[in-house]
PDB file of C-alpha atoms in Angstrom:
ATOM      1  CA  MET A  14      12.748 -18.430   8.824  1.00  0.00           C
ATOM      2  CA  THR A  15      12.059 -14.776   8.135  1.00  0.00           C
ATOM      3  CA  ASP A  16       9.999 -12.901  10.715  1.00  0.00           C
ATOM      4  CA  PHE A  17       6.968 -12.405   8.489  1.00  0.00           C
ATOM      5  CA  PRO A  18       5.118  -9.756  10.567  1.00  0.00           C
ATOM      6  CA  ALA A  19       8.276  -7.640  10.938  1.00  0.00           C
ATOM      7  CA  LEU A  20       8.935  -7.883   7.186  1.00  0.00           C
ATOM      8  CA  ARG A  21       5.424  -6.709   6.390  1.00  0.00           C
ATOM      9  CA  ILE A  22       5.584  -3.899   8.954  1.00  0.00           C
ATOM     10  CA  SER A  23       8.835  -2.657   7.398  1.00  0.00           C
ATOM     11  CA  PHE A  24       7.340  -2.702   3.884  1.00  0.00           C
ATOM     12  CA  TYR A  25       4.212  -0.884   5.050  1.00  0.00           C
ATOM     13  CA  PHE A  26       6.338   1.656   6.938  1.00  0.00           C
ATOM     14  CA  ALA A  27       8.370   2.292   3.762  1.00  0.00           C
ATOM     15  CA  SER A  28       5.130   2.653   1.818  1.00  0.00           C
ATOM     16  CA  ALA A  29       3.801   5.189   4.326  1.00  0.00           C
ATOM     17  CA  LEU A  30       7.084   7.110   4.287  1.00  0.00           C
ATOM     18  CA  PHE A  31       7.285   7.308   0.475  1.00  0.00           C
ATOM     19  CA  SER A  32       3.572   8.138   0.308  1.00  0.00           C
ATOM     20  CA  VAL A  33       4.204  11.133   2.585  1.00  0.00           C
ATOM     21  CA  VAL A  34       6.916  12.290   0.166  1.00  0.00           C
ATOM     22  CA  LEU A  35       4.546  11.780  -2.777  1.00  0.00           C
ATOM     23  CA  LEU A  36       1.848  13.688  -0.890  1.00  0.00           C
ATOM     24  CA  GLY A  37       4.212  16.644  -0.530  1.00  0.00           C
ATOM     25  CA  LEU A  38       5.231  16.538  -4.193  1.00  0.00           C
ATOM     26  CA  THR A  39       1.649  16.368  -5.445  1.00  0.00           C
ATOM     27  CA  ALA A  40       0.614  19.185  -3.099  1.00  0.00           C
ATOM     28  CA  ALA A  41       3.514  21.303  -4.400  1.00  0.00           C
ATOM     29  CA  ARG A  42       2.485  20.613  -8.001  1.00  0.00           C
ATOM     30  CA  ILE A  43      -1.172  21.451  -7.369  1.00  0.00           C
ATOM     31  CA  HIS A  44      -0.197  24.652  -5.553  1.00  0.00           C
ATOM     32  CA  TYR A  45       2.091  25.656  -8.422  1.00  0.00           C
ATOM     33  CA  THR A  46      -0.462  24.995 -11.194  1.00  0.00           C
ATOM     34  CA  THR A  47      -3.324  26.700  -9.361  1.00  0.00           C
ATOM     35  CA  HIS A  48      -1.182  29.752  -8.486  1.00  0.00           C
ATOM     36  CA  ILE A  49       0.978  30.314 -11.573  1.00  0.00           C
ATOM     37  CA  PRO A  50       3.284  33.315 -11.060  1.00  0.00           C
ATOM     38  CA  LEU A  51       3.079  36.320 -13.361  1.00  0.00           C
ATOM     39  CA  GLY A  52       5.275  35.944 -16.405  1.00  0.00           C
ATOM     40  CA  ASP A  53       5.401  32.131 -16.210  1.00  0.00           C
ATOM     41  CA  PRO A  54       4.989  30.728 -19.745  1.00  0.00           C
ATOM     42  CA  LEU A  55       3.253  27.543 -18.529  1.00  0.00           C
ATOM     43  CA  ASN A  56      -0.303  27.370 -19.914  1.00  0.00           C
ATOM     44  CA  SER A  57      -0.029  31.008 -21.056  1.00  0.00           C
ATOM     45  CA  GLY A  58       0.009  32.111 -17.416  1.00  0.00           C
ATOM     46  CA  LYS A  59      -3.490  30.710 -16.691  1.00  0.00           C
ATOM     47  CA  ASP A  60      -4.138  28.609 -13.587  1.00  0.00           C
ATOM     48  CA  PHE A  61      -5.046  24.934 -14.067  1.00  0.00           C
ATOM     49  CA  PHE A  62      -4.591  21.585 -12.376  1.00  0.00           C
ATOM     50  CA  ASP A  63      -3.591  18.137 -13.588  1.00  0.00           C
ATOM     51  CA  PRO A  64      -6.233  15.464 -12.823  1.00  0.00           C
ATOM     52  CA  ILE A  65      -3.591  12.742 -12.556  1.00  0.00           C
ATOM     53  CA  VAL A  66      -1.782  14.717  -9.857  1.00  0.00           C
ATOM     54  CA  ALA A  67      -5.050  14.902  -7.918  1.00  0.00           C
ATOM     55  CA  GLU A  68      -5.407  11.121  -8.337  1.00  0.00           C
ATOM     56  CA  LEU A  69      -1.882  10.558  -7.027  1.00  0.00           C
ATOM     57  CA  LEU A  70      -2.622  12.911  -4.125  1.00  0.00           C
ATOM     58  CA  ALA A  71      -5.724  10.894  -3.190  1.00  0.00           C
ATOM     59  CA  THR A  72      -3.832   7.621  -3.634  1.00  0.00           C
ATOM     60  CA  SER A  73      -0.998   8.750  -1.387  1.00  0.00           C
ATOM     61  CA  ILE A  74      -3.447   9.829   1.340  1.00  0.00           C
ATOM     62  CA  LEU A  75      -5.241   6.475   1.144  1.00  0.00           C
ATOM     63  CA  ALA A  76      -1.913   4.619   1.183  1.00  0.00           C
ATOM     64  CA  ILE A  77      -0.753   6.473   4.303  1.00  0.00           C
ATOM     65  CA  LEU A  78      -3.985   5.681   6.142  1.00  0.00           C
ATOM     66  CA  TRP A  79      -4.008   2.057   4.932  1.00  0.00           C
ATOM     67  CA  SER A  80      -0.363   1.490   5.855  1.00  0.00           C
ATOM     68  CA  TRP A  81      -0.790   2.779   9.398  1.00  0.00           C
ATOM     69  CA  PHE A  82      -3.984   0.751   9.839  1.00  0.00           C
ATOM     70  CA  ILE A  83      -2.267  -2.463   8.713  1.00  0.00           C
ATOM     71  CA  ILE A  84       0.796  -1.748  10.874  1.00  0.00           C
ATOM     72  CA  HIS A  85      -1.563  -1.276  13.830  1.00  0.00           C
ATOM     73  CA  CYS A  86      -3.403  -4.540  13.052  1.00  0.00           C
ATOM     74  CA  ILE A  87      -0.173  -6.523  12.751  1.00  0.00           C
ATOM     75  CA  HIS A  88       1.485  -5.011  15.812  1.00  0.00           C
ATOM     76  CA  ARG A  89      -1.548  -5.171  18.127  1.00  0.00           C
ATOM     77  CA  ARG A  90      -2.849  -8.485  16.715  1.00  0.00           C
ATOM     78  CA  HIS A  91      -6.129  -6.752  15.968  1.00  0.00           C
ATOM     79  CA  GLU A  92      -8.784  -9.236  14.892  1.00  0.00           C
ATOM     80  CA  ASN A  93     -11.982  -8.316  13.125  1.00  0.00           C
ATOM     81  CA  ARG A  94     -14.167 -10.454  10.922  1.00  0.00           C
ATOM     82  CA  PHE A  95     -13.494  -8.895   7.516  1.00  0.00           C
ATOM     83  CA  ILE A  96     -11.090  -5.978   7.355  1.00  0.00           C
ATOM     84  CA  SER A  97      -8.483  -7.561   9.611  1.00  0.00           C
ATOM     85  CA  THR A  98      -8.213 -10.750   7.564  1.00  0.00           C
ATOM     86  CA  PHE A  99      -5.803 -11.483   4.757  1.00  0.00           C
ATOM     87  CA  ARG A 100      -8.786 -11.293   2.400  1.00  0.00           C
ATOM     88  CA  GLY A 101      -9.529  -7.716   3.481  1.00  0.00           C
ATOM     89  CA  GLU A 102      -5.872  -6.762   3.300  1.00  0.00           C
ATOM     90  CA  LEU A 103      -5.475  -8.206  -0.191  1.00  0.00           C
ATOM     91  CA  ILE A 104      -8.582  -6.401  -1.443  1.00  0.00           C
ATOM     92  CA  GLY A 105      -7.406  -3.046  -0.068  1.00  0.00           C
ATOM     93  CA  LEU A 106      -3.863  -3.652  -1.250  1.00  0.00           C
ATOM     94  CA  PHE A 107      -5.050  -4.548  -4.758  1.00  0.00           C
ATOM     95  CA  ILE A 108      -7.105  -1.339  -4.970  1.00  0.00           C
ATOM     96  CA  LEU A 109      -4.084   0.755  -3.943  1.00  0.00           C
ATOM     97  CA  TRP A 110      -1.862  -1.231  -6.328  1.00  0.00           C
ATOM     98  CA  VAL A 111      -4.178  -0.447  -9.270  1.00  0.00           C
ATOM     99  CA  MET A 112      -4.425   3.214  -8.267  1.00  0.00           C
ATOM    100  CA  TYR A 113      -0.628   3.534  -8.093  1.00  0.00           C
ATOM    101  CA  LEU A 114      -0.239   1.705 -11.409  1.00  0.00           C
ATOM    102  CA  VAL A 115      -2.696   4.001 -13.176  1.00  0.00           C
ATOM    103  CA  GLY A 116      -1.240   7.145 -11.604  1.00  0.00           C
ATOM    104  CA  ALA A 117       2.382   6.228 -12.263  1.00  0.00           C
ATOM    105  CA  ALA A 118       1.703   5.094 -15.837  1.00  0.00           C
ATOM    106  CA  ILE A 119      -0.226   8.215 -16.820  1.00  0.00           C
ATOM    107  CA  ALA A 120       2.261  10.509 -15.071  1.00  0.00           C
ATOM    108  CA  THR A 121       5.100   8.764 -16.922  1.00  0.00           C
ATOM    109  CA  THR A 122       3.263   9.256 -20.210  1.00  0.00           C
ATOM    110  CA  PHE A 123       2.986  12.997 -19.575  1.00  0.00           C
ATOM    111  CA  TRP A 124       6.262  13.726 -17.791  1.00  0.00           C
ATOM    112  CA  GLY A 125       8.565  10.781 -18.487  1.00  0.00           C
ATOM    113  CA  LYS A 126      11.194  12.729 -20.437  1.00  0.00           C
ATOM    114  CA  LEU A 127      11.812  16.050 -18.771  1.00  0.00           C
ATOM    115  CA  GLY A 128      15.597  16.015 -18.974  1.00  0.00           C
ATOM    116  CA  TRP A 129      15.578  19.149 -21.116  1.00  0.00           C
ATOM    117  CA  CYS A 130      14.100  21.352 -18.360  1.00  0.00           C
ATOM    118  CA  GLN A 131      15.792  20.121 -15.184  1.00  0.00           C
ATOM    119  CA  MET A 132      17.091  23.614 -14.462  1.00  0.00           C
ATOM    120  CA  PHE A 133      13.527  24.627 -13.507  1.00  0.00           C
ATOM    121  CA  LEU A 134      12.005  23.626 -10.178  1.00  0.00           C
ATOM    122  CA  PRO A 135       8.586  22.543 -11.589  1.00  0.00           C
ATOM    123  CA  CYS A 136      10.311  20.022 -13.875  1.00  0.00           C
ATOM    124  CA  ARG A 137      12.339  18.611 -10.996  1.00  0.00           C
ATOM    125  CA  VAL A 138       9.158  18.296  -8.928  1.00  0.00           C
ATOM    126  CA  LEU A 139       7.456  16.397 -11.750  1.00  0.00           C
ATOM    127  CA  THR A 140      10.452  14.084 -12.201  1.00  0.00           C
ATOM    128  CA  ALA A 141      10.501  13.314  -8.473  1.00  0.00           C
ATOM    129  CA  LEU A 142       6.721  12.849  -8.497  1.00  0.00           C
ATOM    130  CA  VAL A 143       6.947  10.213 -11.234  1.00  0.00           C
ATOM    131  CA  ALA A 144       9.836   8.473  -9.461  1.00  0.00           C
ATOM    132  CA  PHE A 145       8.050   8.263  -6.103  1.00  0.00           C
ATOM    133  CA  ALA A 146       4.843   7.069  -7.760  1.00  0.00           C
ATOM    134  CA  TRP A 147       6.792   4.143  -9.269  1.00  0.00           C
ATOM    135  CA  ILE A 148       8.622   3.478  -5.985  1.00  0.00           C
ATOM    136  CA  ASN A 149       5.284   3.206  -4.195  1.00  0.00           C
ATOM    137  CA  PHE A 150       3.941   0.921  -6.920  1.00  0.00           C
ATOM    138  CA  ILE A 151       6.986  -1.357  -6.556  1.00  0.00           C
ATOM    139  CA  ILE A 152       6.604  -1.502  -2.759  1.00  0.00           C
ATOM    140  CA  MET A 153       2.909  -2.368  -3.130  1.00  0.00           C
ATOM    141  CA  THR A 154       3.881  -5.094  -5.608  1.00  0.00           C
ATOM    142  CA  PHE A 155       6.334  -6.605  -3.099  1.00  0.00           C
ATOM    143  CA  ILE A 156       3.736  -6.538  -0.319  1.00  0.00           C
ATOM    144  CA  LEU A 157       1.132  -8.090  -2.611  1.00  0.00           C
ATOM    145  CA  PHE A 158       3.564 -10.833  -3.656  1.00  0.00           C
ATOM    146  CA  ILE A 159       4.636 -11.813  -0.136  1.00  0.00           C
ATOM    147  CA  ASP A 160       1.050 -11.719   1.160  1.00  0.00           C
ATOM    148  CA  ILE A 161      -0.205 -13.948  -1.653  1.00  0.00           C
ATOM    149  CA  ALA A 162       2.719 -16.334  -1.151  1.00  0.00           C
ATOM    150  CA  PHE A 163       2.030 -16.506   2.599  1.00  0.00           C
ATOM    151  CA  VAL A 164      -1.696 -17.070   2.106  1.00  0.00           C
ATOM    152  CA  VAL A 165      -1.098 -19.814  -0.462  1.00  0.00           C
ATOM    153  CA  ALA A 166       1.543 -21.518   1.688  1.00  0.00           C
ATOM    154  CA  ASN A 167      -0.584 -21.419   4.855  1.00  0.00           C
ATOM    155  CA  GLY A 168      -4.135 -21.464   3.553  1.00  0.00           C
ATOM    156  CA  GLY A 169      -4.870 -18.333   5.554  1.00  0.00           C
ATOM    157  CA  PHE A 170      -7.169 -16.371   3.256  1.00  0.00           C
ATOM    158  CA  ARG A 171      -9.766 -15.815   6.011  1.00  0.00           C
ATOM    159  CA  GLU A 172      -7.344 -15.763   8.937  1.00  0.00           C
ATOM    160  CA  PRO A 173      -6.282 -12.642  10.869  1.00  0.00           C
ATOM    161  CA  LEU A 174      -3.770 -10.596   8.929  1.00  0.00           C
ATOM    162  CA  HIS A 175      -1.285 -10.368  11.783  1.00  0.00           C
ATOM    163  CA  GLY A 176      -0.042 -13.818  10.651  1.00  0.00           C
ATOM    164  CA  ARG A 177       0.447 -15.223  14.166  1.00  0.00           C
ATOM    165  CA  TRP A 178      -1.980 -18.083  14.569  1.00  0.00           C
ATOM    166  CA  ASP A 179      -1.534 -19.209  18.137  1.00  0.00           C
ATOM    167  CA  PRO A 180      -4.807 -20.813  19.266  1.00  0.00           C
ATOM    168  CA  ARG A 181      -4.141 -19.814  22.881  1.00  0.00           C
ATOM    169  CA  ALA A 182      -3.603 -16.147  22.012  1.00  0.00           C
ATOM    170  CA  SER A 183      -6.186 -15.714  19.264  1.00  0.00           C
ATOM    171  CA  HIS A 184      -9.831 -14.974  19.946  1.00  0.00           C
ATOM    172  CA  TYR A 185     -10.690 -14.817  16.264  1.00  0.00           C
ATOM    173  CA  GLY A 186     -12.956 -17.804  16.378  1.00  0.00           C
ATOM    174  CA  ASN A 187     -12.934 -21.472  17.126  1.00  0.00           C
ATOM    175  CA  SER A 188     -11.229 -22.367  13.864  1.00  0.00           C
ATOM    176  CA  ASN A 189      -8.722 -24.477  15.793  1.00  0.00           C
ATOM    177  CA  PHE A 190     -11.366 -27.149  16.441  1.00  0.00           C
ATOM    178  CA  GLN A 191     -12.459 -29.653  13.800  1.00  0.00           C
ATOM    179  CA  TRP A 192     -15.556 -31.792  13.851  1.00  0.00           C
ATOM    180  CA  SER A 193     -15.085 -35.560  13.828  1.00  0.00           C
ATOM    181  CA  TRP A 194     -17.507 -38.424  13.179  1.00  0.00           C
ATOM    182  CA  SER A 195     -17.315 -39.557  16.804  1.00  0.00           C
ATOM    183  CA  GLY A 196     -19.063 -36.360  17.886  1.00  0.00           C
ATOM    184  CA  LYS A 197     -16.025 -35.067  19.747  1.00  0.00           C
ATOM    185  CA  THR A 198     -13.955 -32.156  18.655  1.00  0.00           C
ATOM    186  CA  LYS A 199     -10.290 -32.537  17.984  1.00  0.00           C
ATOM    187  CA  LYS A 200      -7.992 -29.654  18.742  1.00  0.00           C
ATOM    188  CA  THR A 201      -5.682 -28.858  15.866  1.00  0.00           C
ATOM    189  CA  THR A 202      -2.863 -26.400  15.901  1.00  0.00           C
ATOM    190  CA  LYS A 203      -2.443 -24.255  12.850  1.00  0.00           C
ATOM    191  CA  ARG A 204       1.215 -23.605  12.193  1.00  0.00           C
ATOM    192  CA  SER A 205       2.494 -20.695  10.220  1.00  0.00           C
ATOM    193  CA  ARG A 206       4.902 -21.852   7.540  1.00  0.00           C
ATOM    194  CA  PHE A 207       6.478 -20.015   4.715  1.00  0.00           C
ATOM    195  CA  TRP A 208       8.407 -21.356   1.770  1.00  0.00           C
ATOM    196  CA  TRP A 209      11.577 -19.311   2.128  1.00  0.00           C
TER     197      TRP A 209
END
Protein backbone atom coordinates (compact mmCIF):
# COMPACT_ATOMS: atom_id res chain seq x y z
CA MET A 1 0.00 0.00 0.00
CA THR A 2 1.22 3.48 -0.84
CA ASP A 3 2.13 5.73 2.08
CA PHE A 4 -0.73 8.17 1.59
CA PRO A 5 0.51 11.02 3.85
CA ALA A 6 3.99 10.95 2.27
CA LEU A 7 2.45 11.00 -1.22
CA ARG A 8 0.35 14.02 -0.37
CA ILE A 9 3.27 15.82 1.30
CA SER A 10 5.38 15.29 -1.83
CA PHE A 11 2.62 16.65 -4.10
CA TYR A 12 2.09 19.68 -1.85
CA PHE A 13 5.85 20.27 -1.69
CA ALA A 14 6.01 20.19 -5.51
CA SER A 15 3.08 22.59 -5.64
CA ALA A 16 4.82 24.99 -3.25
CA LEU A 17 8.07 24.75 -5.21
CA PHE A 18 6.44 25.43 -8.60
CA SER A 19 4.32 28.18 -7.05
CA VAL A 20 7.52 29.91 -5.89
CA VAL A 21 8.79 29.76 -9.48
CA LEU A 22 5.47 31.13 -10.75
CA LEU A 23 5.63 33.87 -8.12
CA GLY A 24 9.03 34.92 -9.45
CA LEU A 25 7.86 34.87 -13.07
CA THR A 26 4.74 36.92 -12.35
CA ALA A 27 6.75 39.41 -10.29
CA ALA A 28 9.24 39.75 -13.17
CA ARG A 29 6.39 40.34 -15.63
CA ILE A 30 4.70 42.94 -13.42
CA HIS A 31 8.02 44.73 -12.87
CA TYR A 32 8.71 44.75 -16.61
CA THR A 33 5.26 46.08 -17.62
CA THR A 34 5.18 48.75 -14.91
CA HIS A 35 8.74 49.92 -15.71
CA ILE A 36 8.98 49.69 -19.51
CA PRO A 37 12.45 50.79 -20.68
CA LEU A 38 12.84 53.74 -23.04
CA GLY A 39 12.61 52.72 -26.66
CA ASP A 40 10.69 49.50 -25.94
CA PRO A 41 7.90 49.16 -28.54
CA LEU A 42 5.57 47.31 -26.13
CA ASN A 43 2.40 49.36 -25.54
CA SER A 44 4.03 52.37 -27.23
CA GLY A 45 6.45 52.65 -24.32
CA LYS A 46 3.68 53.32 -21.75
CA ASP A 47 3.61 51.45 -18.44
CA PHE A 48 0.73 49.02 -17.81
CA PHE A 49 0.02 45.76 -16.05
CA ASP A 50 -1.81 42.58 -17.02
CA PRO A 51 -4.69 41.73 -14.63
CA ILE A 52 -4.28 38.00 -15.27
CA VAL A 53 -0.65 38.18 -14.17
CA ALA A 54 -1.79 39.82 -10.93
CA GLU A 55 -4.33 36.99 -10.50
CA LEU A 56 -1.62 34.37 -11.03
CA LEU A 57 0.60 36.23 -8.56
CA ALA A 58 -2.14 36.14 -5.91
CA THR A 59 -2.89 32.49 -6.69
CA SER A 60 0.74 31.48 -6.35
CA ILE A 61 1.03 33.27 -2.98
CA LEU A 62 -2.13 31.55 -1.73
CA ALA A 63 -0.89 28.19 -3.03
CA ILE A 64 2.45 28.56 -1.23
CA LEU A 65 0.74 29.39 2.06
CA TRP A 66 -1.87 26.64 1.62
CA SER A 67 0.72 24.01 0.70
CA TRP A 68 2.88 24.72 3.74
CA PHE A 69 -0.17 24.75 6.01
CA ILE A 70 -1.34 21.36 4.72
CA ILE A 71 2.18 19.90 4.95
CA HIS A 72 2.30 21.11 8.56
CA CYS A 73 -1.12 19.58 9.33
CA ILE A 74 -0.19 16.23 7.80
CA HIS A 75 3.26 16.05 9.36
CA ARG A 76 2.27 17.21 12.86
CA ARG A 77 -1.13 15.45 12.83
CA HIS A 78 -2.75 18.80 13.52
CA GLU A 79 -6.44 18.41 14.31
CA ASN A 80 -8.95 21.21 14.22
CA ARG A 81 -12.68 21.03 13.76
CA PHE A 82 -13.04 22.49 10.26
CA ILE A 83 -9.89 23.58 8.47
CA SER A 84 -7.90 20.48 9.37
CA THR A 85 -10.49 18.05 8.00
CA PHE A 86 -10.65 16.58 4.53
CA ARG A 87 -13.71 18.77 3.95
CA GLY A 88 -11.70 21.93 4.67
CA GLU A 89 -8.80 20.72 2.56
CA LEU A 90 -11.05 19.89 -0.39
CA ILE A 91 -12.76 23.29 -0.22
CA GLY A 92 -9.44 25.16 -0.17
CA LEU A 93 -7.97 22.90 -2.82
CA PHE A 94 -10.99 23.39 -5.09
CA ILE A 95 -10.70 27.19 -4.78
CA LEU A 96 -7.01 27.06 -5.73
CA TRP A 97 -7.78 24.60 -8.54
CA VAL A 98 -10.35 27.00 -10.04
CA MET A 99 -8.00 29.97 -9.65
CA TYR A 100 -5.18 28.11 -11.42
CA LEU A 101 -7.56 26.94 -14.16
CA VAL A 102 -8.81 30.46 -14.83
CA GLY A 103 -5.33 31.97 -14.71
CA ALA A 104 -3.72 29.33 -16.91
CA ALA A 105 -6.56 29.36 -19.45
CA ILE A 106 -6.62 33.14 -19.84
CA ALA A 107 -2.81 33.36 -19.94
CA THR A 108 -2.78 30.67 -22.64
CA THR A 109 -5.36 32.62 -24.63
CA PHE A 110 -3.16 35.73 -24.55
CA TRP A 111 0.32 34.23 -24.75
CA GLY A 112 -0.10 30.66 -26.01
CA LYS A 113 1.79 31.12 -29.28
CA LEU A 114 4.86 33.23 -28.70
CA GLY A 115 7.29 31.14 -30.73
CA TRP A 116 7.96 34.07 -33.06
CA CYS A 117 9.53 36.23 -30.33
CA GLN A 118 11.55 33.77 -28.24
CA MET A 119 14.71 35.80 -28.83
CA PHE A 120 13.34 38.43 -26.42
CA LEU A 121 13.40 37.91 -22.66
CA PRO A 122 9.80 39.14 -22.01
CA CYS A 123 8.45 36.50 -24.41
CA ARG A 124 10.45 33.76 -22.72
CA VAL A 125 9.15 34.92 -19.33
CA LEU A 126 5.57 34.77 -20.60
CA THR A 127 6.09 31.30 -22.09
CA ALA A 128 7.53 30.03 -18.80
CA LEU A 129 4.71 31.74 -16.89
CA VAL A 130 2.06 29.91 -18.92
CA ALA A 131 3.92 26.60 -18.54
CA PHE A 132 4.25 26.86 -14.76
CA ALA A 133 0.62 27.93 -14.40
CA TRP A 134 -0.43 24.71 -16.18
CA ILE A 135 2.05 22.62 -14.17
CA ASN A 136 0.53 23.94 -10.95
CA PHE A 137 -2.97 23.26 -12.25
CA ILE A 138 -2.00 19.66 -13.07
CA ILE A 139 -0.48 19.13 -9.61
CA MET A 140 -3.62 20.52 -7.97
CA THR A 141 -5.69 18.16 -10.13
CA PHE A 142 -3.64 15.16 -8.95
CA ILE A 143 -3.99 16.19 -5.30
CA LEU A 144 -7.73 16.74 -5.73
CA PHE A 145 -8.12 13.32 -7.38
CA ILE A 146 -6.21 11.35 -4.74
CA ASP A 147 -7.93 13.20 -1.88
CA ILE A 148 -11.39 12.53 -3.31
CA ALA A 149 -10.50 8.88 -3.94
CA PHE A 150 -9.21 8.50 -0.36
CA VAL A 151 -12.27 10.18 1.14
CA VAL A 152 -14.65 8.03 -0.91
CA ALA A 153 -12.76 4.82 -0.09
CA ASN A 154 -12.58 5.56 3.65
CA GLY A 155 -15.63 7.70 4.29
CA GLY A 156 -13.42 10.34 5.86
CA PHE A 157 -15.01 13.58 4.71
CA ARG A 158 -15.10 15.02 8.25
CA GLU A 159 -12.00 13.25 9.56
CA PRO A 160 -8.61 14.90 10.18
CA LEU A 161 -6.74 15.50 6.96
CA HIS A 162 -3.54 13.85 8.14
CA GLY A 163 -5.17 10.53 7.12
CA ARG A 164 -3.89 8.54 10.11
CA TRP A 165 -6.90 7.47 12.11
CA ASP A 166 -5.47 5.72 15.12
CA PRO A 167 -8.01 6.03 17.96
CA ARG A 168 -5.23 5.89 20.56
CA ALA A 169 -3.27 8.73 18.96
CA SER A 170 -6.12 10.96 17.81
CA HIS A 171 -7.83 13.47 20.07
CA TYR A 172 -10.13 14.67 17.32
CA GLY A 173 -13.25 13.46 19.01
CA ASN A 174 -14.89 10.33 20.23
CA SER A 175 -15.84 9.19 16.75
CA ASN A 176 -14.37 5.76 17.50
CA PHE A 177 -17.31 4.93 19.79
CA GLN A 178 -20.73 3.92 18.47
CA TRP A 179 -23.97 3.87 20.38
CA SER A 180 -25.75 0.53 20.74
CA TRP A 181 -29.28 -0.37 21.84
CA SER A 182 -27.99 -1.99 25.03
CA GLY A 183 -26.87 1.41 26.30
CA LYS A 184 -23.20 0.48 26.19
CA THR A 185 -20.73 1.90 23.76
CA LYS A 186 -18.80 -0.32 21.45
CA LYS A 187 -15.29 0.64 20.50
CA THR A 188 -14.71 0.49 16.77
CA THR A 189 -11.44 0.94 15.02
CA LYS A 190 -11.47 2.96 11.86
CA ARG A 191 -8.97 1.58 9.39
CA SER A 192 -7.47 3.58 6.61
CA ARG A 193 -7.80 1.74 3.31
CA PHE A 194 -7.12 2.84 -0.17
CA TRP A 195 -8.01 1.16 -3.43
CA TRP A 196 -4.57 1.02 -5.01
